[in-house]
XYZ file of C-alpha atoms in Angstrom:
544
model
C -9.096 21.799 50.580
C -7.444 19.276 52.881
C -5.721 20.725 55.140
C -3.092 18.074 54.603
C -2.470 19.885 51.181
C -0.438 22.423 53.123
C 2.427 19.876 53.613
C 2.927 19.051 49.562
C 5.799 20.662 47.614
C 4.904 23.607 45.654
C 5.711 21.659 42.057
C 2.531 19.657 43.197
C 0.603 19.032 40.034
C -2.455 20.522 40.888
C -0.749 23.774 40.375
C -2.854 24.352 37.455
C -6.017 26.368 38.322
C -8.562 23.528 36.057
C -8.683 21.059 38.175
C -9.157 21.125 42.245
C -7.839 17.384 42.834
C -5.280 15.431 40.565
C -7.018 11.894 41.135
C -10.384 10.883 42.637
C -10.063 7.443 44.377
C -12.894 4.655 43.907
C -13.196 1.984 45.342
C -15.591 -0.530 47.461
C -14.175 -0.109 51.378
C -15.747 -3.291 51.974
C -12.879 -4.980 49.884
C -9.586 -2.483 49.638
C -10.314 0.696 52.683
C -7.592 -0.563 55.156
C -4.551 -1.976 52.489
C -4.828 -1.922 48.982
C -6.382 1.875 48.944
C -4.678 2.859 51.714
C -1.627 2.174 50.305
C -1.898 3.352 47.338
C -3.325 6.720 48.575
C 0.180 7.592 50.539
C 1.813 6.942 47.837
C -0.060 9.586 45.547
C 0.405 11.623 48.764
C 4.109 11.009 49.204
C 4.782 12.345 45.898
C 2.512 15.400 45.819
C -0.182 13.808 43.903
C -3.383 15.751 45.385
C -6.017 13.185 45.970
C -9.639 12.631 46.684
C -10.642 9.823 48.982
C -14.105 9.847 50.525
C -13.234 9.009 53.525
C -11.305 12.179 54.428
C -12.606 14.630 52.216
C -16.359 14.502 52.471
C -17.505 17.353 54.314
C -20.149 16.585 57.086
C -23.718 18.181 57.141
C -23.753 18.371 53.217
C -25.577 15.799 50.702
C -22.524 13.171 50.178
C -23.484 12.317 46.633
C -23.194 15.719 45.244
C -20.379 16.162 46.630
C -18.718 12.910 45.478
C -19.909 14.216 42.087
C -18.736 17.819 42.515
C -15.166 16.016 43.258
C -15.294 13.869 40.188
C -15.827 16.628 37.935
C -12.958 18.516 39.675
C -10.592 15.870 39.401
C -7.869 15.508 36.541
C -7.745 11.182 37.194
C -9.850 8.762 38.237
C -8.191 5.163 39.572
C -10.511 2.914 39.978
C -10.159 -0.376 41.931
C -12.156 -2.774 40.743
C -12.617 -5.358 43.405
C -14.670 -8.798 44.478
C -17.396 -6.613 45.851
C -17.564 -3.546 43.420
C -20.387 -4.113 41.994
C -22.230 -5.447 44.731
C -22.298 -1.369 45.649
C -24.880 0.803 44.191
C -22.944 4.047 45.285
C -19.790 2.474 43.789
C -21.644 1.791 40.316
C -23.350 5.430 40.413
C -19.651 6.677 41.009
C -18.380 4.571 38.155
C -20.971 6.067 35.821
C -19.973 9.646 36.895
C -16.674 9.034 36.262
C -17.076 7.724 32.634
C -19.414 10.529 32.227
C -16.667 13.324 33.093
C -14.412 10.926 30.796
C -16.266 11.426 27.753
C -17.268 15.510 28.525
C -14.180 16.953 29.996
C -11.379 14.495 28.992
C -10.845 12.782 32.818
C -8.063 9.914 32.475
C -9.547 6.556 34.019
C -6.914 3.928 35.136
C -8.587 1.260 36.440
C -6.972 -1.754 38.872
C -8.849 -5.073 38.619
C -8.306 -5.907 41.990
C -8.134 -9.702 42.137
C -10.708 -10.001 39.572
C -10.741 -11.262 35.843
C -11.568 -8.585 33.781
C -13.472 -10.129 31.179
C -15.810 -10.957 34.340
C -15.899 -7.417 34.715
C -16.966 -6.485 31.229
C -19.605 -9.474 30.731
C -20.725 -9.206 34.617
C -19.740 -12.651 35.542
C -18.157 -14.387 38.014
C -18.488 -12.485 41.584
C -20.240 -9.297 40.076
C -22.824 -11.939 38.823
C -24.947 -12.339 42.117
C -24.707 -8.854 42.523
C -26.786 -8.200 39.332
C -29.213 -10.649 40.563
C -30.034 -8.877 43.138
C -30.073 -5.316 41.070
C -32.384 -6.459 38.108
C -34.993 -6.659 41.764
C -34.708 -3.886 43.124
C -32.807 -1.235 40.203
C -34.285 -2.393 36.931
C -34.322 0.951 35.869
C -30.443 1.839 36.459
C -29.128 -1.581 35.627
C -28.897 -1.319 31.542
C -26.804 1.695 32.421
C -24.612 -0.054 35.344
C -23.751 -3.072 33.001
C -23.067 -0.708 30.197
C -20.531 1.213 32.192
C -18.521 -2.048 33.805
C -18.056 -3.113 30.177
C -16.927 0.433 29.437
C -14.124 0.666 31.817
C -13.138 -3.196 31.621
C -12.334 -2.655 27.995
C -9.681 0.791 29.160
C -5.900 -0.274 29.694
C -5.598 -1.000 32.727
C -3.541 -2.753 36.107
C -4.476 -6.504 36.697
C -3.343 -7.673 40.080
C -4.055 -10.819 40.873
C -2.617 -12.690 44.144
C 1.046 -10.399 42.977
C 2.130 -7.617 45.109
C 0.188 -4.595 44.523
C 3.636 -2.108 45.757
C 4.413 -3.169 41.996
C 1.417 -1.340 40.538
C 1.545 1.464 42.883
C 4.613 2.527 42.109
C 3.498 2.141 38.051
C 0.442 4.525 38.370
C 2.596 6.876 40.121
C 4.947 7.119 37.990
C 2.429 7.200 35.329
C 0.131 9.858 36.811
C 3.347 11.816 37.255
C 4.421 11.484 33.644
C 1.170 12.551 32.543
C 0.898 15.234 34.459
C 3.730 17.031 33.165
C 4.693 18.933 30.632
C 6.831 17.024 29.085
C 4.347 14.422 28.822
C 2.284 17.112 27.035
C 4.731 18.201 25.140
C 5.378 14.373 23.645
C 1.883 13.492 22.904
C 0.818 16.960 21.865
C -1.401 16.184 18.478
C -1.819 12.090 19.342
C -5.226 10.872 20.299
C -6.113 7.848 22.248
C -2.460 7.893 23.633
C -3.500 7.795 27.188
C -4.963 4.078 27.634
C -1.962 2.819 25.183
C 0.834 4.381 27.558
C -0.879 3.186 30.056
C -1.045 -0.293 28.802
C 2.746 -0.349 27.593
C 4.261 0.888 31.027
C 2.458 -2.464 33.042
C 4.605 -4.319 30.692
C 7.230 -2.186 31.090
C 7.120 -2.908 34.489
C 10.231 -0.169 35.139
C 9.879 -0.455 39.327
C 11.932 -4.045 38.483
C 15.167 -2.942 38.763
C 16.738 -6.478 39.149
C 16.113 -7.904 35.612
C 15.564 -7.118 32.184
C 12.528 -7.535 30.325
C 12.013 -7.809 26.182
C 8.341 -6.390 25.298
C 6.953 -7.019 22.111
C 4.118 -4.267 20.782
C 1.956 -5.844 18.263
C -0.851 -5.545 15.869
C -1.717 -4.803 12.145
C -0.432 -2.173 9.843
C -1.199 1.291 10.527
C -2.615 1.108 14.394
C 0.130 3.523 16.002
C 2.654 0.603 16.794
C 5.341 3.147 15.946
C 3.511 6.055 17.734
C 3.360 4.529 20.787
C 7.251 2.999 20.953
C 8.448 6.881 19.969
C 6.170 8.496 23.345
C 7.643 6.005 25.322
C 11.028 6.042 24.461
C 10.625 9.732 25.107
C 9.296 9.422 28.061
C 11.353 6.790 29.859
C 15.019 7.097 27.401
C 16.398 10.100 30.007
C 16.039 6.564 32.982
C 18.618 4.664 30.977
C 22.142 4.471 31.101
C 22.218 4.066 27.319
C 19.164 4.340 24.680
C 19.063 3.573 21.028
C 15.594 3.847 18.981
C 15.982 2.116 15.514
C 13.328 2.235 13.019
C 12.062 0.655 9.949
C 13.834 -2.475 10.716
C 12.036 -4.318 8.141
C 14.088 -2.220 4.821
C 17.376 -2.599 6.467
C 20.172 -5.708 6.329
C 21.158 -7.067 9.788
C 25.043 -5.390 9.406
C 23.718 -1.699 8.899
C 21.034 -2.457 11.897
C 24.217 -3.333 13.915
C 26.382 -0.351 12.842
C 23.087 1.913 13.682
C 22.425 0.534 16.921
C 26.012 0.617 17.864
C 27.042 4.297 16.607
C 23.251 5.630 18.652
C 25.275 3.850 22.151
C 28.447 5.246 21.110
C 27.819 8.256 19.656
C 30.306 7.753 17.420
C 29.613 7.392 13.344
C 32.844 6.371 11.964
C 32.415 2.403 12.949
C 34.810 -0.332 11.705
C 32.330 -3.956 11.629
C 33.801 -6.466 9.462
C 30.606 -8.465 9.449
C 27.808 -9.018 11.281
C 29.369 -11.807 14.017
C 31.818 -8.783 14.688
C 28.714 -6.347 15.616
C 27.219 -8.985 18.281
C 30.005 -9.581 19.868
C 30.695 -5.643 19.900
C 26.930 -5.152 21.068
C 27.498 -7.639 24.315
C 30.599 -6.322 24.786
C 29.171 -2.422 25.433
C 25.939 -2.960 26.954
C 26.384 -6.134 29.176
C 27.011 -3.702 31.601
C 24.787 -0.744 30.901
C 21.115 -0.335 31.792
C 19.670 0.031 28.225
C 16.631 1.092 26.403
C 16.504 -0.064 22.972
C 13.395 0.046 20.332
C 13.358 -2.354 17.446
C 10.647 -0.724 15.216
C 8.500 -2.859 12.709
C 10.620 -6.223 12.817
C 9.587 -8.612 10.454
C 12.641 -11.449 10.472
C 13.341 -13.427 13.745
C 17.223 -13.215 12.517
C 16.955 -9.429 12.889
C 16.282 -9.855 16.501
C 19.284 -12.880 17.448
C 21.899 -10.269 15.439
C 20.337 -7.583 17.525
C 19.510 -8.340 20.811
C 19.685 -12.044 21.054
C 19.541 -12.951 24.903
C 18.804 -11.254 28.406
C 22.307 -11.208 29.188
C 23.594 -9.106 26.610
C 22.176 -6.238 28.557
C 22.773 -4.776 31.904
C 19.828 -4.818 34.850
C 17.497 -2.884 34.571
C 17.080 -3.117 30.450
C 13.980 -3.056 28.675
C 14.046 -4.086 24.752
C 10.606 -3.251 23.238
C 9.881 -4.532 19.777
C 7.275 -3.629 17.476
C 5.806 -6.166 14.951
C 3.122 -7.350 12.997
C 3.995 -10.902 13.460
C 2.898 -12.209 16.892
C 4.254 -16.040 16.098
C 8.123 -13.881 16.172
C 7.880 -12.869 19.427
C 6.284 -15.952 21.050
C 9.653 -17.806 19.462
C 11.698 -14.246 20.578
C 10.383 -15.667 24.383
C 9.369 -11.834 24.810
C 8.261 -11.275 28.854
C 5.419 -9.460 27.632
C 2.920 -8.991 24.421
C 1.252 -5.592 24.499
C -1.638 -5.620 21.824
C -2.443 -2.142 20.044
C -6.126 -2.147 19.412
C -8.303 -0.139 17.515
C -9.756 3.443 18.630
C -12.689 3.488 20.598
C -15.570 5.372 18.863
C -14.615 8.652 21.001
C -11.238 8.597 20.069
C -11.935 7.448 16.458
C -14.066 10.664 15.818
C -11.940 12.839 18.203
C -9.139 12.245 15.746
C -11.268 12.118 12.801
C -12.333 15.632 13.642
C -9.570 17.114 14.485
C -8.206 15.924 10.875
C -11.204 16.833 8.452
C -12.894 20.055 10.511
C -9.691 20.982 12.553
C -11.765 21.317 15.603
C -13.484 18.580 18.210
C -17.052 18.092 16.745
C -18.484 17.362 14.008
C -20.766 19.825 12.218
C -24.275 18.943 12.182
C -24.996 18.670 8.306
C -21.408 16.258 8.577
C -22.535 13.929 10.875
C -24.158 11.284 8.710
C -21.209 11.311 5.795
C -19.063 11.557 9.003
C -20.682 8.282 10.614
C -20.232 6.415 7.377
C -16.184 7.219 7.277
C -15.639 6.207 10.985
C -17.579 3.219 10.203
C -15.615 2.272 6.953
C -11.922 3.435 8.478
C -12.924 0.846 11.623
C -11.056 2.657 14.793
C -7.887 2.110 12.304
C -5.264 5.706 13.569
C -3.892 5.427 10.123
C -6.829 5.572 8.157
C -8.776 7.594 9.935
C -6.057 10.420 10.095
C -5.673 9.848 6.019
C -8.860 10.109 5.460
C -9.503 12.962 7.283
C -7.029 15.283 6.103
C -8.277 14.235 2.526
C -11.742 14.924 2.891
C -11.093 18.532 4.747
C -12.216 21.088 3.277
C -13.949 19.327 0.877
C -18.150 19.915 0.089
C -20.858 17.546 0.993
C -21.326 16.407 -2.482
C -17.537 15.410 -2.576
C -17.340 13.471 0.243
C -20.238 11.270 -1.054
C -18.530 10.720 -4.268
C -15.538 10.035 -2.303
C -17.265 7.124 -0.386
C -18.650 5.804 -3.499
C -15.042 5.856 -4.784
C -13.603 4.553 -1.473
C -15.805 1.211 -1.905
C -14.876 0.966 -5.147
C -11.172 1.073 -4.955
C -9.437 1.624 -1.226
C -7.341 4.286 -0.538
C -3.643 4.474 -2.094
C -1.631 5.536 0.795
C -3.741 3.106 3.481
C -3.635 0.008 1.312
C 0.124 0.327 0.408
C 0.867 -0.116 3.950
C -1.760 -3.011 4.807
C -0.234 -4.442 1.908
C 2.948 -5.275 3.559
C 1.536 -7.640 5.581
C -0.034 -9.775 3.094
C 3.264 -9.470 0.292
C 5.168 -11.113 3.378
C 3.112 -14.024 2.957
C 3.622 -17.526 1.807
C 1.532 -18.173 -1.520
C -0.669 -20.419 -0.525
C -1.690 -18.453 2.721
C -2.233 -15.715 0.309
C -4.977 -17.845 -1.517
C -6.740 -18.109 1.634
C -6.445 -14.739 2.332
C -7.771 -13.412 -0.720
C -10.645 -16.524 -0.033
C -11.257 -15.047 3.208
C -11.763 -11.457 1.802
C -13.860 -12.160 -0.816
C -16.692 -14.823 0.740
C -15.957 -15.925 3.958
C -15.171 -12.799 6.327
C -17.858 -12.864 9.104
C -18.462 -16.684 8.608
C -18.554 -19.125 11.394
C -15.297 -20.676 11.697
C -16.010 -24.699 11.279
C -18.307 -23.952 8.153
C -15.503 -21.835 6.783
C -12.625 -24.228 7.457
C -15.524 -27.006 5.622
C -15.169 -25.486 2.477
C -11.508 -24.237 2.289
C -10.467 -27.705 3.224
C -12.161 -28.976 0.268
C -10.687 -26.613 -2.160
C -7.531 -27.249 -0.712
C -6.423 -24.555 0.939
C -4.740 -25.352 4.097
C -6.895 -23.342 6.271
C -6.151 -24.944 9.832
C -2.378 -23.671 9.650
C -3.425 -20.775 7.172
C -5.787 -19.429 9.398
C -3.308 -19.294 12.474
C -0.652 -17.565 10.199
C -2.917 -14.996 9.594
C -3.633 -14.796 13.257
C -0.300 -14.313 13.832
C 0.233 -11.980 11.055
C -2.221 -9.153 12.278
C -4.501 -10.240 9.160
C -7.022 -11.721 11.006
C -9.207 -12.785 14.177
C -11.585 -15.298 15.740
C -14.919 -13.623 17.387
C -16.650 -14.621 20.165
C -18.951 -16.008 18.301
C -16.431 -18.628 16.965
C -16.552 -16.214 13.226
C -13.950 -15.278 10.852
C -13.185 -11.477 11.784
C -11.298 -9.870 9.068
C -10.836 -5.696 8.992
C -13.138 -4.576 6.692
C -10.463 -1.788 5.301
C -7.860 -5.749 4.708
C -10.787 -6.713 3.544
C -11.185 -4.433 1.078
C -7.530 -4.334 0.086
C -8.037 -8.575 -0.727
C -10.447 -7.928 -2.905
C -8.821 -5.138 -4.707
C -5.885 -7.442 -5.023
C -8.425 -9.750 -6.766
C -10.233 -7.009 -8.912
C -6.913 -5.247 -10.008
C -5.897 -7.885 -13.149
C -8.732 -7.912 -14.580
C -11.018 -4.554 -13.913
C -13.483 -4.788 -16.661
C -13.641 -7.766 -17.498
C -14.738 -9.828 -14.072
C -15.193 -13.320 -16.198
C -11.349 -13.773 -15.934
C -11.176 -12.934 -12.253
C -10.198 -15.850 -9.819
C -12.894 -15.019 -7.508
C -16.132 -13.524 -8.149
C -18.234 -12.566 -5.180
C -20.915 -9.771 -6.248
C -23.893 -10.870 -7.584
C -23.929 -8.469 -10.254
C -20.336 -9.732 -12.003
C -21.880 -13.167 -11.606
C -24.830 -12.127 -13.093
C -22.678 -10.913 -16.202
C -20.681 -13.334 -16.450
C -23.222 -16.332 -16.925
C -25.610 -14.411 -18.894
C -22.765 -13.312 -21.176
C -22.091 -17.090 -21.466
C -18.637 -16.399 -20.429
C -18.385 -20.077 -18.634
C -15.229 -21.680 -19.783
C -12.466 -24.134 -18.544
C -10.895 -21.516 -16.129
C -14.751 -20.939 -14.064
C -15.381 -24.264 -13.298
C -12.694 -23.499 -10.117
C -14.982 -20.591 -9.190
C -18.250 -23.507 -8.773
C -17.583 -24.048 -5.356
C -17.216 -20.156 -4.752
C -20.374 -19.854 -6.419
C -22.547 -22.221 -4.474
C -21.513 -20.065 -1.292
C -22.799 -16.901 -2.471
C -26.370 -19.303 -3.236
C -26.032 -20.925 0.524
């Protein structure tokens, strides 16, 4: 061990006997050795954060890669800048893949910084990690499937993007963060919750808590069931005890704007006996006790935009230092709200979808062997979806092989209760028409290219250029990369439930038919009357 390691403060949080360093530092010296890693190595330092860089640690006489590996597998955290010239380093990539390696095996948290660098460029190998492949695919055919693989591993982790802004800013955020994490209180708050790691660390960059000097709304949003909620309750528990006053307030949505008030007042006060005459009384009550008070407050699943102006209207009702973190499925509401900051929750990764997954239906980490087909089929049908895959999980435990086939058979038939009642929210919020196209969408055009798609819905009159970007905003929907329609397939399923659900046996009367075999039955039953002819065009798609 360094024998700087003699001059850290015994609550140093390697104290543990599992790992030997808290966080191994990559990086290409090239770009970052003398400021940016420098830097940000003190700091770790400063505050007792044990830390490999290979500069100072390597050991001379002995074979440096193994013992850049032997480090990386004894380290808790890996930060790792991504810079210009990253790539353009064949010990940096063979690092990188080491890293992810002990990410997946021993449960290593990987934070990475793109370092003046785009990291969608990082992920598709473009930009100025482009000419560096060039070169590669000459001389490293072999290793370069597994370098590009990796880049577009890490680029898709939570991460730090500093471009041209001061990097003290995210310094002080991953310490804080490595800090948090490391302790157990951190443990204590995410105890049972997968894929939390990435998500926190996504959530405190907008956070950005180092600004003391100004407050900051932050809106967290995304569809029904992918741990919006979750992730507002660790960090509220994590950061609250920071605030001069903290107030979490959930389900939103079910509640009118005067008992919101009364709540979020009585929290600050601690006081329930309140007298609000009406709801112009509780705002001016609200500015009048936290103007001056550096505030947390969490808005959970806010669905009206009137909520938020009888709530927490304007920066100034706050004192410095505030952050106001809403949680939504409704994107358009906080790009009118002005929020400083959109965090998106996205779906699992495959790791974390069967991590959880496992952890639900076997109540252990892996999947038994005669499982893992049936198992493959679930993770593909819940889609990296938290709620669905922790549902379905805790059904199907316990449960024989034989059942959980019949129970996938039953799944595709008619989608889970408990799931679909809370997808559903999002589409009874919706205007009628943009329900039309949703259904539209569910049933025949989900996976489509776009412009053919908005062809066709345009003729039957459906509105689609505003409908689709309502259901953008809504969580219901997305555009590929391809320029396709991207719809969940577990929404998916739920539209054409919807659909299936007035008419179960007797498809002829549905509004939309879409499997072969109910059109089959219905023309060979002759079952063609006035009603069908709408369902022509809907027809011809299913022929195209």
């Amino acid at each position: 061990m360094d024998s700087s390691s003699s001059s850290f403060p015994s609550s140093s949080i390697s104290s543990t006997n599992q790992w030997t360093y808290d966080v191994f530092l990559s990086f290409n010296g090239e770009d970052t050795r003398h400021n940016a890693t420098d830097f940000l190595h003190f700091a770790l330092k400063q505050k007792g954060i044990y830390t490999f860089k290979d500069d100072q640690k390597l050991e001379r006489g002995k074979n440096i890669e193994l013992e850049l590996f032997k480090a990386i597998k004894e380290s808790r955290f890996a930060v790792v800048i991504l810079s210009k010239n990253y790539a353009s380093s064949t010990w940096c990539l063979n690092e990188l893949v080491e890293i992810i390696n002990c990410e997946k095996k021993t449960g290593m948290t990987v934070v990475p910084i793109f370092y003046n660098v785009d990291p969608s460029d990082v992920r598709k190998q473009m930009g100025t990690f482009a000419p560096a492949f060039v070169q590669h695919e000459k001389q490293f055919k072999e290793k370069v499937g597994t370098w590009r693989a990796t880049l577009s591993h890490v680029a898709n982790i939570a991460g730090f993007h500093v471009n041209n802004s001061p990097f003290s800013e995210t310094i002080e955020s991953i310490v804080r963060l490595i800090l948090h994490k490391s302790s157990y209180e951190f443990a204590e708050v995410t105890e049972g919750l997968v894929g939390m790691d990435s998500r926190v660390v996504e959530l405190e960059s907008c956070l950005a808590l180092w600004l003391k000097d100004n407050v900051r709304f932050i809106g967290i949003w995304a569809m029904g069931g992918m741990g919006k909620t979750t992730l507002a309750s660790v960090a509220y528990q994590m950061f609250s005890k920071e605030f001069e006053a903290s107030c979490f307030i959930d389900n939103v949505r079910q509640k009118d704007v005067l008992s919101l008030q009364k709540e979020l007042i009585s929290q600050i006060l601690n006081e329930a006996n309140l007298n609000i005459k009406n709801r112009f009384d509780g705002v001016s009550m609200i500015k009048k006790i936290l103007c001056h008070k550096k505030t947390l407050l969490v808005l959970d699943d806010v669905n009206e935009f009137d909520q938020l102006k009888m709530l927490a209207w304007k920066h100034d009702w706050f004192g410095l230092g505030s952050r106001i973190i809403i949680t939504t499925r409704d994107k358009r509401l906080l790009q009118e709200y002005l929020v400083d900051k959109i965090c998106e929750v996205k779906a699992f990764n495959y790791e974390d979808a069967r991590y959880l997954f496992c952890l639900k239906a076997f109540k252990k980490k892996h999947v038994p062997n005669e499982y893992l087909g049936l198992s493959q089929d679930i993770l593909k049908y819940a889609g990296g979806l938290p709620l669905a895959l922790d549902i379905l999980g805790s059904f199907l435990s316990g449960r024989s092989m034989s059942q959980w086939k019949n129970a996938l058979e039953m799944l595709k038939e008619s989608p889970e209760t408990k799931i679909n009642q809370v997808l559903k929210i999002s589409f009874d919020g919706l205007h009628e028409s943009v329900k039309e196209l949703f259904l539209d969408i569910a049933c025949f055009f989900n996976r489509e290219v776009k412009d053919h798609a908005i062809h066709i819905l345009e003729i039957l009159g459906r509105y689609p250029c505003i409908g689709l970007s309502i259901l953008i905003e809504k969580s219901l929907l997305k555009i590929s990369q391809n320029n396709k329609l991207w719809m969940h397939d577990l929404l998916e399923d739920m539209g054409r439930s919807i659909v299936r659900q007035k008419y179960p046996d007797e498809p002829g009367k549905c509004s939309r038919l879409w499997l072969y075999k109910d059109i089959d039955h219905v023309l060979r039953n002759n079952m063609v009357r006035g009603y069908l002819l709408e369902l022509i065009p809907y027809l011809l798609i299913q022929q195209s």
